Amino acid sequence: MGKKIMAVIISIVLAFSVVGFPAAACVQIESANIENLFYMSVDTLIHRILTVLNVFWPGYDGDWDKIDEYESENFYKGESEFDKKVTADSEWSLGYAGASLLEGLDIMNGEYFLAGSLEVFEGRVPQKINDDQRVRVYAISDGVSGIAVQAVIDGFGISRGDVQTIRARVAEAVKSEGYNIVSLDVSALHQHSCIDTLGMNIPLLAGLVINTSNAALGGLLDKYKVLKNQQFMDNLFDKTTDCVVSAIENMESGDLYYGYTNVKEYMRDARDPWSFDENLHRLRFVPDDGGRETWILQGSMHCTGMGAGPDELTADYPYYIEKAINEKAKANVVYVIGAELAIRQEKDLTNKDDATDIENIEAYGYALADKVMKIKNDIKLQPVLNVAHKEVYLDVDNGILTLAAREDILNAVIVKDGFKYVMITEIGYMELGNKVGIFMCPGEFDPMLIFGGPESGEAAWKGESWDYAPVKDFTDAKYIMVYGLCNDQAGYVLRDNEYHSLIGENEEVNIVSRSAGAVFVTGFEELLASVK
């Protein structure tokens, strides 16, 4: 037993030690051949150790279905056919609701871990609360296609198993109301300084040792299992369910507009080759009665203003975008993260040498809000809504994440295929007004998967080509938005030939499947072809 535990410690510490590598430590491509060989050799060693552990070490995967026994639960397929025409019954209606996820909890009691950094030995607990961690929900309908709902949580990520819990609670709450909900999506904003909603930010070593021991002992150590705070998650489930119901009940008729503003100067790409969506997008709902507007924004910058070290809680720049727009435009705000891969915040906007992290975050949020409030290119969208979803199967080849899921740390939906594991996640696509296409992506997508981008050249370590069209080519929509980390945290998703090494770049340690890029692109092509 002692040697097995030591094997776990060695492999996990080795695997997770890459988190300390900054993005700036990326391999220089022109001198990378020997380094690449070394990195990939270490990758192989880690992979083999973890494969053995996942096959032979006791876990909680005894309850996982075999792949041929899997049945969908709490999944919204959406529409089987898209309409393009405005009818006599077509009319936009939208409702909004929001709530604090901190209210009613003693967040400073040392039992809640901050997300954003992998903590091997100790979890990071908040010592200061700078603002709020919230859930925001909007429900939208064109009067014909049913109701589409999106809940956006402040958090590092949310697993599909937890999304299914929310959907089940909503279904129970509205079962007597007769609402025609055709889509219910839950996404996260990927803040690195909010209370952990995913599970990867517990003290990992303690979690893996105690949880694996409990599995081996048949549950004798159940009360000692190390997990994300269940009280926080239950509160999140309740608040999100309440907000979904309230948003639907609050729906009112009005007009919907789309516009965008270029924010390239506020962004930087930390991964070669550089590519990102330069725009901050806005859907603006204007009620017929002249009441409070609701703005749905989508940008692509990581929420990392506080960094991974400080023990301060903040919802980062989206909170301050909302605050500024609430103050100056008197509008509700729902911010959604886009295809963010390694896209970071750029600029120190305080002009103060001694500015604190939170002052920089606030200044950044207010600057982006100012850009949004000056949008002049709004176009009015016809009341036509279409939405569809598709389940997607990923071959899991990241032994680190498999072990975390097997030991009950992550609530992913996984099935067994012999000795292999398959993650079942979902993608979605929504069209608004025959003009705006929205791709719903369950993870942190490389923007090049959506929009296309530069050839990798030698950045493709294996020298392989990428022969797939960008997903924007599968739709006739003129404007493209992306809802990232939507309905699951499927990790980073790259073009398959862009995968480097666990110790070469930051992103690879959180890649679920090295073939996910091709699987998702093919899935989107099939999804859109099925409804056209």
Coordinates of C-alpha atoms in Angstrom, one line a residue:
M1 CA 0.0 0.0 0.0
G2 CA 2.8 2.4 0.9
K3 CA 4.5 2.0 -2.4
K4 CA 1.3 2.5 -4.3
I5 CA 0.6 5.7 -2.4
M6 CA 4.1 6.8 -3.1
A7 CA 3.6 6.1 -6.8
V8 CA 0.5 8.3 -6.7
I9 CA 2.4 11.1 -5.0
I10 CA 5.3 10.9 -7.4
S11 CA 3.2 10.9 -10.6
I12 CA 0.7 13.5 -9.4
V13 CA 3.4 15.9 -8.1
L14 CA 5.4 15.4 -11.3
A15 CA 2.3 16.0 -13.5
F16 CA 1.0 19.0 -11.6
S17 CA 4.4 20.7 -11.2
V18 CA 4.0 22.1 -14.7
V19 CA 1.5 24.6 -13.3
G20 CA 4.4 26.6 -12.1
F21 CA 5.7 27.1 -15.6
P22 CA 4.6 30.6 -16.9
A23 CA 3.2 30.9 -20.4
A24 CA 6.3 32.9 -21.2
A25 CA 8.4 29.7 -20.8
C26 CA 7.0 28.3 -24.0
V27 CA 9.4 26.4 -26.1
Q28 CA 11.1 28.5 -28.8
I29 CA 10.1 26.8 -32.0
E30 CA 13.3 27.4 -33.9
S31 CA 15.4 25.5 -31.4
A32 CA 12.7 23.1 -30.2
N33 CA 13.5 19.7 -31.8
I34 CA 15.7 18.3 -29.1
E35 CA 13.6 19.9 -26.4
N36 CA 10.4 18.5 -28.0
L37 CA 11.8 15.0 -27.9
F38 CA 12.7 15.4 -24.2
Y39 CA 9.3 16.8 -23.4
M40 CA 7.4 14.2 -25.3
S41 CA 9.4 11.5 -23.6
V42 CA 8.5 12.8 -20.2
D43 CA 4.9 13.0 -21.4
T44 CA 5.0 9.3 -22.3
L45 CA 6.4 8.4 -18.8
I46 CA 3.7 10.4 -17.0
H47 CA 1.0 8.9 -19.3
R48 CA 2.1 5.3 -18.6
I49 CA 2.3 5.8 -14.8
L50 CA -1.2 7.3 -14.8
T51 CA -2.6 4.7 -17.2
V52 CA -1.5 2.0 -14.8
L53 CA -3.0 3.9 -11.8
N54 CA -6.3 4.4 -13.6
V55 CA -6.5 0.8 -14.6
F56 CA -5.5 -0.8 -11.3
W57 CA -6.1 1.7 -8.5
P58 CA -9.5 1.6 -6.7
G59 CA -11.8 4.4 -7.7
Y60 CA -15.4 5.4 -7.7
D61 CA -15.8 4.5 -11.4
G62 CA -17.6 1.2 -10.5
D63 CA -20.8 3.2 -10.9
W64 CA -19.9 4.5 -14.3
D65 CA -21.9 3.0 -17.3
K66 CA -20.3 1.0 -20.0
I67 CA -20.4 3.0 -23.3
D68 CA -23.1 0.8 -24.8
E69 CA -25.3 1.2 -21.7
Y70 CA -25.2 5.0 -21.6
E71 CA -28.6 6.9 -21.8
S72 CA -28.9 10.7 -21.9
E73 CA -30.2 12.4 -18.8
N74 CA -31.3 16.1 -18.5
F75 CA -30.2 16.9 -22.0
Y76 CA -31.9 19.5 -24.2
K77 CA -31.6 18.5 -27.8
G78 CA -33.3 21.7 -29.0
E79 CA -35.0 22.0 -32.4
S80 CA -34.7 19.4 -35.1
E81 CA -35.3 21.9 -37.8
F82 CA -34.5 25.6 -38.1
D83 CA -37.1 28.2 -39.2
K84 CA -36.0 31.3 -41.1
K85 CA -39.2 33.2 -41.5
V86 CA -41.0 35.7 -39.3
T87 CA -44.6 34.7 -38.6
A88 CA -47.6 36.4 -37.3
D89 CA -46.8 35.0 -33.8
S90 CA -43.1 36.0 -33.9
E91 CA -42.1 38.4 -31.2
W92 CA -39.0 38.8 -29.0
S93 CA -39.4 38.4 -25.3
L94 CA -36.7 38.3 -22.7
G95 CA -36.5 38.0 -18.9
Y96 CA -33.5 38.5 -16.6
A97 CA -32.7 37.5 -13.0
G98 CA -29.5 37.4 -10.9
A99 CA -28.4 36.5 -7.4
S100 CA -25.4 36.4 -5.1
L101 CA -23.7 33.1 -4.5
L102 CA -22.0 34.4 -1.4
E103 CA -25.1 35.7 0.4
G104 CA -26.1 33.6 3.4
L105 CA -22.7 31.7 3.6
D106 CA -19.8 32.3 5.9
I107 CA -17.2 32.5 3.1
M108 CA -14.4 33.5 5.5
N109 CA -14.6 30.4 7.7
G110 CA -11.8 28.6 6.0
E111 CA -14.0 25.9 4.4
Y112 CA -14.2 27.4 1.0
F113 CA -11.4 27.1 -1.5
L114 CA -10.5 29.7 -4.1
A115 CA -10.2 28.5 -7.7
G116 CA -7.6 29.4 -10.3
S117 CA -4.5 27.5 -9.2
L118 CA -3.8 23.9 -8.6
E119 CA -2.9 23.5 -5.0
V120 CA -1.0 20.2 -4.2
F121 CA -0.7 20.5 -0.5
E122 CA -3.1 23.2 0.8
G123 CA -6.2 24.8 -0.6
R124 CA -6.3 28.6 -1.0
V125 CA -9.0 30.1 1.2
P126 CA -10.1 33.7 0.9
Q127 CA -8.8 36.3 3.4
K128 CA -10.5 39.2 1.8
I129 CA -13.7 39.7 -0.3
N130 CA -13.4 42.5 -2.9
D131 CA -16.8 42.2 -4.6
D132 CA -19.4 39.5 -5.3
Q133 CA -19.7 36.1 -6.9
R134 CA -23.0 35.8 -8.7
V135 CA -25.2 33.9 -11.1
R136 CA -27.0 35.8 -13.9
V137 CA -29.7 34.3 -16.1
Y138 CA -31.6 35.4 -19.1
A139 CA -34.5 33.6 -20.9
I140 CA -35.3 34.5 -24.5
S141 CA -38.0 33.5 -27.0
D142 CA -39.2 34.5 -30.4
G143 CA -42.8 33.4 -29.6
V144 CA -42.6 30.4 -31.9
S145 CA -39.6 28.2 -31.1
G146 CA -39.9 27.9 -27.3
I147 CA -37.8 29.4 -24.6
A148 CA -34.0 29.3 -24.5
V149 CA -32.3 29.9 -21.2
Q150 CA -28.7 30.6 -20.3
A151 CA -27.4 30.8 -16.7
V152 CA -23.9 32.2 -16.3
I153 CA -22.1 31.6 -13.1
D154 CA -19.0 33.3 -11.6
G155 CA -16.6 30.4 -11.2
F156 CA -13.6 28.6 -12.6
G157 CA -15.8 26.1 -14.4
I158 CA -18.7 23.7 -14.0
S159 CA -18.9 20.0 -14.8
R160 CA -21.6 18.6 -16.9
G161 CA -22.8 16.4 -13.9
D162 CA -23.5 19.6 -12.0
V163 CA -25.2 21.1 -15.0
Q164 CA -27.5 18.1 -15.1
T165 CA -28.3 18.6 -11.4
I166 CA -29.4 22.2 -12.2
R167 CA -31.5 21.1 -15.1
A168 CA -33.2 18.4 -13.0
R169 CA -34.0 21.0 -10.3
V170 CA -35.4 23.4 -12.8
A171 CA -37.6 20.7 -14.4
E172 CA -39.0 19.9 -11.0
A173 CA -39.6 23.6 -10.2
V174 CA -41.5 24.3 -13.4
K175 CA -43.2 20.9 -14.0
S176 CA -46.7 22.3 -13.4
E177 CA -46.2 25.5 -15.4
G178 CA -46.2 24.3 -19.0
Y179 CA -43.2 26.3 -20.1
N180 CA -41.8 25.2 -23.4
I181 CA -38.0 25.2 -22.5
V182 CA -36.1 24.0 -25.5
S183 CA -32.6 24.9 -24.3
L184 CA -31.2 25.3 -20.8
D185 CA -27.5 26.1 -20.8
V186 CA -25.2 26.8 -17.9
S187 CA -21.8 28.4 -18.4
A188 CA -18.9 29.7 -16.3
L189 CA -16.8 32.8 -16.6
H190 CA -13.6 31.1 -15.6
Q191 CA -12.6 33.5 -12.8
H192 CA -9.3 32.5 -11.1
S193 CA -10.2 34.1 -7.8
C194 CA -13.7 32.9 -7.0
I195 CA -14.9 30.0 -4.8
D196 CA -14.2 26.8 -6.6
T197 CA -17.2 25.4 -8.5
L198 CA -15.2 22.7 -10.4
G199 CA -13.3 20.6 -7.9
M200 CA -9.7 20.9 -9.1
N201 CA -8.8 23.5 -6.5
I202 CA -9.0 21.4 -3.4
P203 CA -5.8 20.3 -1.7
L204 CA -5.1 17.7 -4.4
L205 CA -2.7 15.5 -2.6
A206 CA -5.0 15.0 0.4
G207 CA -7.9 14.5 -1.9
L208 CA -6.3 11.9 -4.0
V209 CA -4.8 10.0 -1.1
I210 CA -7.9 10.1 1.1
N211 CA -10.4 9.5 -1.7
T212 CA -8.5 6.6 -3.2
S213 CA -8.1 5.1 0.2
N214 CA -11.8 5.5 0.8
A215 CA -12.6 3.8 -2.5
A216 CA -10.3 0.9 -1.6
L217 CA -12.0 0.5 1.8
G218 CA -15.5 0.4 0.5
G219 CA -16.5 3.9 1.7
L220 CA -15.3 3.6 5.3
L221 CA -13.8 7.1 5.0
D222 CA -16.7 8.8 3.4
K223 CA -16.9 11.6 5.9
Y224 CA -13.2 12.4 5.3
K225 CA -13.4 12.7 1.5
V226 CA -11.9 15.9 0.2
L227 CA -14.2 17.6 -2.2
K228 CA -15.3 21.0 -3.3
N229 CA -17.6 22.6 -0.7
Q230 CA -21.0 20.9 -1.1
Q231 CA -22.8 23.6 0.9
F232 CA -21.6 26.2 -1.7
M233 CA -22.7 23.9 -4.6
D234 CA -26.1 23.3 -3.1
N235 CA -26.5 27.1 -2.7
L236 CA -25.4 27.5 -6.3
F237 CA -27.9 24.9 -7.5
D238 CA -30.8 26.6 -5.5
K239 CA -29.9 30.1 -6.5
T240 CA -29.5 29.2 -10.2
T241 CA -32.8 27.3 -10.2
D242 CA -34.6 30.2 -8.6
C243 CA -33.0 32.6 -11.1
V244 CA -34.0 30.5 -14.1
V245 CA -37.6 30.4 -12.9
S246 CA -37.6 34.1 -12.2
A247 CA -36.1 35.0 -15.6
I248 CA -38.9 33.0 -17.3
E249 CA -41.6 34.6 -15.2
N250 CA -40.1 38.1 -15.9
M251 CA -40.2 37.8 -19.7
E252 CA -41.5 40.8 -21.5
S253 CA -41.8 41.7 -25.1
G254 CA -39.4 44.0 -26.9
D255 CA -36.8 44.5 -29.6
L256 CA -33.4 42.8 -29.9
Y257 CA -30.3 44.5 -31.3
Y258 CA -26.7 43.2 -32.1
G259 CA -23.6 45.3 -32.1
Y260 CA -19.9 45.1 -31.4
T261 CA -16.8 47.1 -30.6
N262 CA -13.1 46.3 -31.2
V263 CA -11.1 45.8 -28.0
K264 CA -7.9 44.5 -29.5
E265 CA -5.8 47.0 -27.5
Y266 CA -7.1 45.4 -24.3
M267 CA -6.1 41.8 -25.3
R268 CA -3.0 39.7 -25.8
D269 CA -2.4 36.1 -26.8
A270 CA 0.0 34.2 -24.6
R271 CA 0.3 31.2 -27.0
D272 CA 1.8 30.9 -30.5
P273 CA 0.4 31.2 -33.1
W274 CA -1.5 34.3 -32.0
S275 CA -5.1 34.5 -33.0
F276 CA -8.2 35.8 -31.2
D277 CA -11.6 37.4 -31.8
E278 CA -10.9 41.2 -31.4
N279 CA -14.5 42.2 -30.7
L280 CA -16.6 42.6 -27.6
H281 CA -20.1 41.6 -28.7
R282 CA -23.4 42.9 -27.4
L283 CA -27.0 41.7 -27.7
R284 CA -29.2 44.5 -26.4
F285 CA -32.8 43.9 -25.5
V286 CA -35.1 46.9 -25.3
P287 CA -38.5 46.3 -23.6
D288 CA -41.6 47.7 -25.3
D289 CA -42.6 49.5 -22.2
G290 CA -39.4 51.5 -22.0
G291 CA -38.2 49.7 -18.9
R292 CA -34.7 48.4 -18.0
E293 CA -32.7 47.0 -20.9
T294 CA -30.8 43.8 -20.7
W295 CA -27.4 43.5 -22.4
I296 CA -25.7 40.2 -23.1
L297 CA -22.0 40.7 -23.7
Q298 CA -19.4 38.2 -25.0
G299 CA -15.7 38.8 -24.7
S300 CA -12.7 36.4 -24.8
M301 CA -10.2 37.5 -22.2
H302 CA -9.3 35.2 -19.2
C303 CA -10.4 36.6 -15.8
T304 CA -6.9 36.5 -14.3
G305 CA -6.5 40.0 -13.0
M306 CA -5.7 38.8 -9.4
G307 CA -3.3 36.2 -10.5
A308 CA -3.1 32.8 -8.9
G309 CA -1.3 33.8 -5.7
P310 CA -3.3 36.3 -3.7
D311 CA -6.0 35.0 -1.3
E312 CA -8.5 37.6 -2.3
L313 CA -11.9 36.8 -3.7
T314 CA -13.0 38.8 -6.8
A315 CA -15.3 38.1 -9.8
D316 CA -12.7 40.1 -11.8
Y317 CA -13.4 42.5 -14.6
P318 CA -16.9 41.2 -15.6
Y319 CA -18.1 42.4 -12.2
Y320 CA -16.9 45.9 -12.9
I321 CA -18.2 45.9 -16.5
E322 CA -21.6 45.2 -15.0
K323 CA -21.1 47.7 -12.2
A324 CA -20.3 50.5 -14.7
I325 CA -23.2 49.7 -17.0
N326 CA -25.6 49.4 -14.1
E327 CA -24.5 52.9 -12.9
K328 CA -24.4 54.7 -16.3
A329 CA -26.8 52.9 -18.6
K330 CA -29.1 51.5 -16.0
A331 CA -29.1 48.1 -17.8
N332 CA -29.0 44.5 -16.6
V333 CA -25.8 42.8 -17.8
V334 CA -25.0 39.1 -18.5
Y335 CA -21.3 38.7 -19.5
V336 CA -20.3 35.4 -21.3
I337 CA -16.7 34.2 -21.9
G338 CA -15.8 33.4 -25.5
A339 CA -13.1 31.3 -27.1
E340 CA -10.4 32.2 -24.7
L341 CA -7.6 29.6 -24.9
A342 CA -4.6 31.7 -23.8
I343 CA -6.1 35.1 -24.3
R344 CA -5.2 37.4 -21.5
Q345 CA -6.0 40.9 -20.2
E346 CA -3.8 43.6 -21.5
K347 CA -2.9 47.1 -20.1
D348 CA -2.6 48.7 -16.7
L349 CA -5.1 51.4 -16.9
T350 CA -4.8 53.0 -13.4
N351 CA -1.7 55.1 -14.3
K352 CA -0.6 54.5 -10.7
D353 CA 2.8 52.9 -9.9
D354 CA 1.5 51.5 -6.7
A355 CA -1.9 50.3 -7.9
T356 CA -3.3 47.2 -6.3
D357 CA -4.6 44.2 -8.3
I358 CA -8.2 45.1 -7.6
E359 CA -7.7 48.7 -8.7
N360 CA -6.3 47.4 -12.0
I361 CA -9.2 45.0 -12.4
E362 CA -11.7 47.8 -11.7
A363 CA -10.1 50.1 -14.2
Y364 CA -10.0 47.4 -16.8
G365 CA -13.7 46.6 -16.4
Y366 CA -14.7 50.2 -16.5
A367 CA -12.7 50.8 -19.7
L368 CA -14.4 47.9 -21.4
A369 CA -17.8 49.1 -20.2
D370 CA -17.1 52.5 -21.7
K371 CA -16.3 50.8 -25.1
V372 CA -19.6 48.8 -24.9
M373 CA -21.7 51.9 -24.0
K374 CA -20.3 53.7 -27.1
I375 CA -21.4 51.0 -29.6
K376 CA -23.0 52.8 -32.6
N377 CA -23.3 49.9 -35.1
D378 CA -26.4 48.2 -33.6
I379 CA -28.6 46.3 -36.1
K380 CA -32.2 45.3 -35.3
L381 CA -32.7 41.5 -35.3
Q382 CA -35.8 39.9 -36.7
P383 CA -37.7 37.8 -34.1
V384 CA -36.3 34.4 -35.2
L385 CA -34.7 32.1 -32.7
N386 CA -33.2 28.7 -33.5
V387 CA -31.2 26.4 -31.2
A388 CA -29.9 22.8 -31.2
H389 CA -27.5 20.7 -29.2
K390 CA -25.6 17.5 -29.8
E391 CA -23.8 15.1 -27.4
V392 CA -20.2 14.5 -28.2
Y393 CA -17.9 11.7 -27.2
L394 CA -14.2 12.4 -26.3
D395 CA -11.6 9.7 -25.8
V396 CA -10.0 10.7 -22.5
D397 CA -6.2 10.5 -22.8
N398 CA -5.3 12.8 -19.9
G399 CA -4.6 10.4 -17.0
I400 CA -4.4 13.3 -14.5
L401 CA -8.0 14.4 -15.1
T402 CA -9.2 10.8 -15.4
L403 CA -7.8 10.1 -12.0
A404 CA -9.4 13.2 -10.6
A405 CA -12.8 12.2 -12.0
R406 CA -12.4 8.5 -10.8
E407 CA -11.7 9.7 -7.3
D408 CA -14.8 11.9 -7.2
I409 CA -13.0 15.2 -7.4
L410 CA -14.6 16.2 -10.8
N411 CA -18.3 15.6 -11.6
A412 CA -17.7 14.8 -15.3
V413 CA -20.0 12.5 -17.3
I414 CA -17.7 9.6 -18.2
V415 CA -18.4 6.1 -19.4
K416 CA -16.1 3.1 -19.7
D417 CA -15.0 1.6 -23.1
G418 CA -13.1 -1.5 -22.0
F419 CA -10.0 -0.2 -20.2
K420 CA -10.5 3.3 -21.8
Y421 CA -12.6 6.2 -20.6
V422 CA -14.9 8.3 -22.7
M423 CA -16.2 11.8 -21.7
I424 CA -19.6 12.6 -22.9
T425 CA -20.1 16.3 -23.2
E426 CA -22.3 18.5 -25.5
I427 CA -22.1 21.3 -28.0
G428 CA -24.7 23.7 -29.1
Y429 CA -25.6 26.3 -31.7
M430 CA -28.1 29.2 -31.6
E431 CA -29.1 31.6 -34.3
L432 CA -30.8 35.0 -33.6
G433 CA -32.5 37.0 -36.3
N434 CA -30.9 35.0 -39.1
K435 CA -27.9 37.2 -38.6
V436 CA -26.1 36.1 -35.4
G437 CA -24.7 32.6 -34.9
I438 CA -23.6 31.5 -31.4
F439 CA -21.5 28.4 -30.9
M440 CA -21.7 26.9 -27.5
C441 CA -18.4 25.2 -26.6
P442 CA -17.8 23.0 -23.5
G443 CA -14.4 24.2 -22.6
E444 CA -11.7 26.8 -23.4
F445 CA -11.5 26.7 -27.2
D446 CA -8.7 27.8 -29.4
P447 CA -10.3 30.7 -31.4
M448 CA -8.7 29.2 -34.6
L449 CA -11.1 26.3 -34.3
I450 CA -14.0 28.8 -34.7
F451 CA -12.6 31.5 -36.9
G452 CA -9.6 30.0 -38.6
G453 CA -6.1 31.3 -38.2
P454 CA -2.4 31.2 -39.2
E455 CA -0.8 27.9 -40.2
S456 CA 1.2 26.5 -37.3
G457 CA 4.4 25.8 -39.3
E458 CA 6.9 24.3 -36.9
A459 CA 4.6 25.0 -34.0
A460 CA 2.9 21.8 -34.9
W461 CA 5.3 19.6 -33.0
K462 CA 4.5 16.4 -34.8
G463 CA 4.6 18.1 -38.2
E464 CA 1.0 17.1 -38.9
S465 CA -1.4 19.1 -40.9
W466 CA -4.8 20.5 -39.9
D467 CA -7.3 19.8 -42.6
Y468 CA -10.6 21.0 -41.0
A469 CA -12.5 24.1 -41.9
P470 CA -13.2 26.6 -39.1
V471 CA -16.7 26.1 -37.6
K472 CA -17.8 29.6 -38.7
D473 CA -17.9 28.1 -42.3
F474 CA -20.8 25.8 -41.3
T475 CA -23.2 28.6 -40.9
D476 CA -24.6 31.5 -43.1
A477 CA -24.8 33.8 -40.1
K478 CA -23.0 37.1 -40.7
Y479 CA -21.9 37.7 -37.1
I480 CA -20.3 35.0 -34.9
M481 CA -20.3 34.7 -31.1
V482 CA -18.9 32.0 -28.9
Y483 CA -20.2 30.9 -25.5
G484 CA -17.3 29.1 -23.9
L485 CA -17.2 26.8 -20.9
C486 CA -20.8 26.1 -21.7
N487 CA -22.5 23.1 -20.1
D488 CA -19.2 21.5 -19.2
Q489 CA -15.5 22.2 -18.5
A490 CA -13.9 20.0 -21.1
G491 CA -10.6 21.7 -20.6
Y492 CA -8.5 23.4 -23.3
V493 CA -9.3 22.4 -26.8
L494 CA -6.7 22.9 -29.5
R495 CA -6.3 22.0 -33.1
D496 CA -5.0 18.4 -32.8
N497 CA -1.6 19.1 -34.4
E498 CA -1.0 22.0 -31.9
Y499 CA -0.7 19.7 -28.8
H500 CA 2.8 20.2 -27.4
S501 CA 3.7 18.7 -24.0
L502 CA 2.5 18.7 -20.4
I503 CA 5.7 20.4 -19.4
G504 CA 6.1 22.6 -22.5
E505 CA 3.1 24.9 -22.1
N506 CA 0.4 25.7 -19.6
E507 CA -2.6 24.6 -21.5
E508 CA -1.7 20.9 -22.1
V509 CA -2.1 19.9 -18.4
N510 CA -5.9 20.7 -18.7
I511 CA -6.5 19.0 -22.1
V512 CA -9.0 16.2 -21.8
S513 CA -8.4 14.7 -25.2
R514 CA -5.7 15.3 -27.8
S515 CA -8.2 14.6 -30.5
A516 CA -10.9 16.9 -29.1
G517 CA -10.4 19.6 -31.7
A518 CA -11.2 17.4 -34.6
V519 CA -14.1 15.7 -32.7
F520 CA -15.7 19.1 -31.8
V521 CA -15.3 20.6 -35.3
T522 CA -16.8 17.5 -36.9
G523 CA -19.6 17.5 -34.3
F524 CA -20.5 21.1 -35.1
E525 CA -20.5 20.4 -38.8
E526 CA -22.9 17.4 -38.2
L527 CA -25.1 19.4 -35.9
L528 CA -25.6 22.3 -38.3
A529 CA -26.1 20.0 -41.2
S530 CA -28.8 18.2 -39.3
V531 CA -31.0 21.3 -38.8
K532 CA -30.6 23.1 -42.1

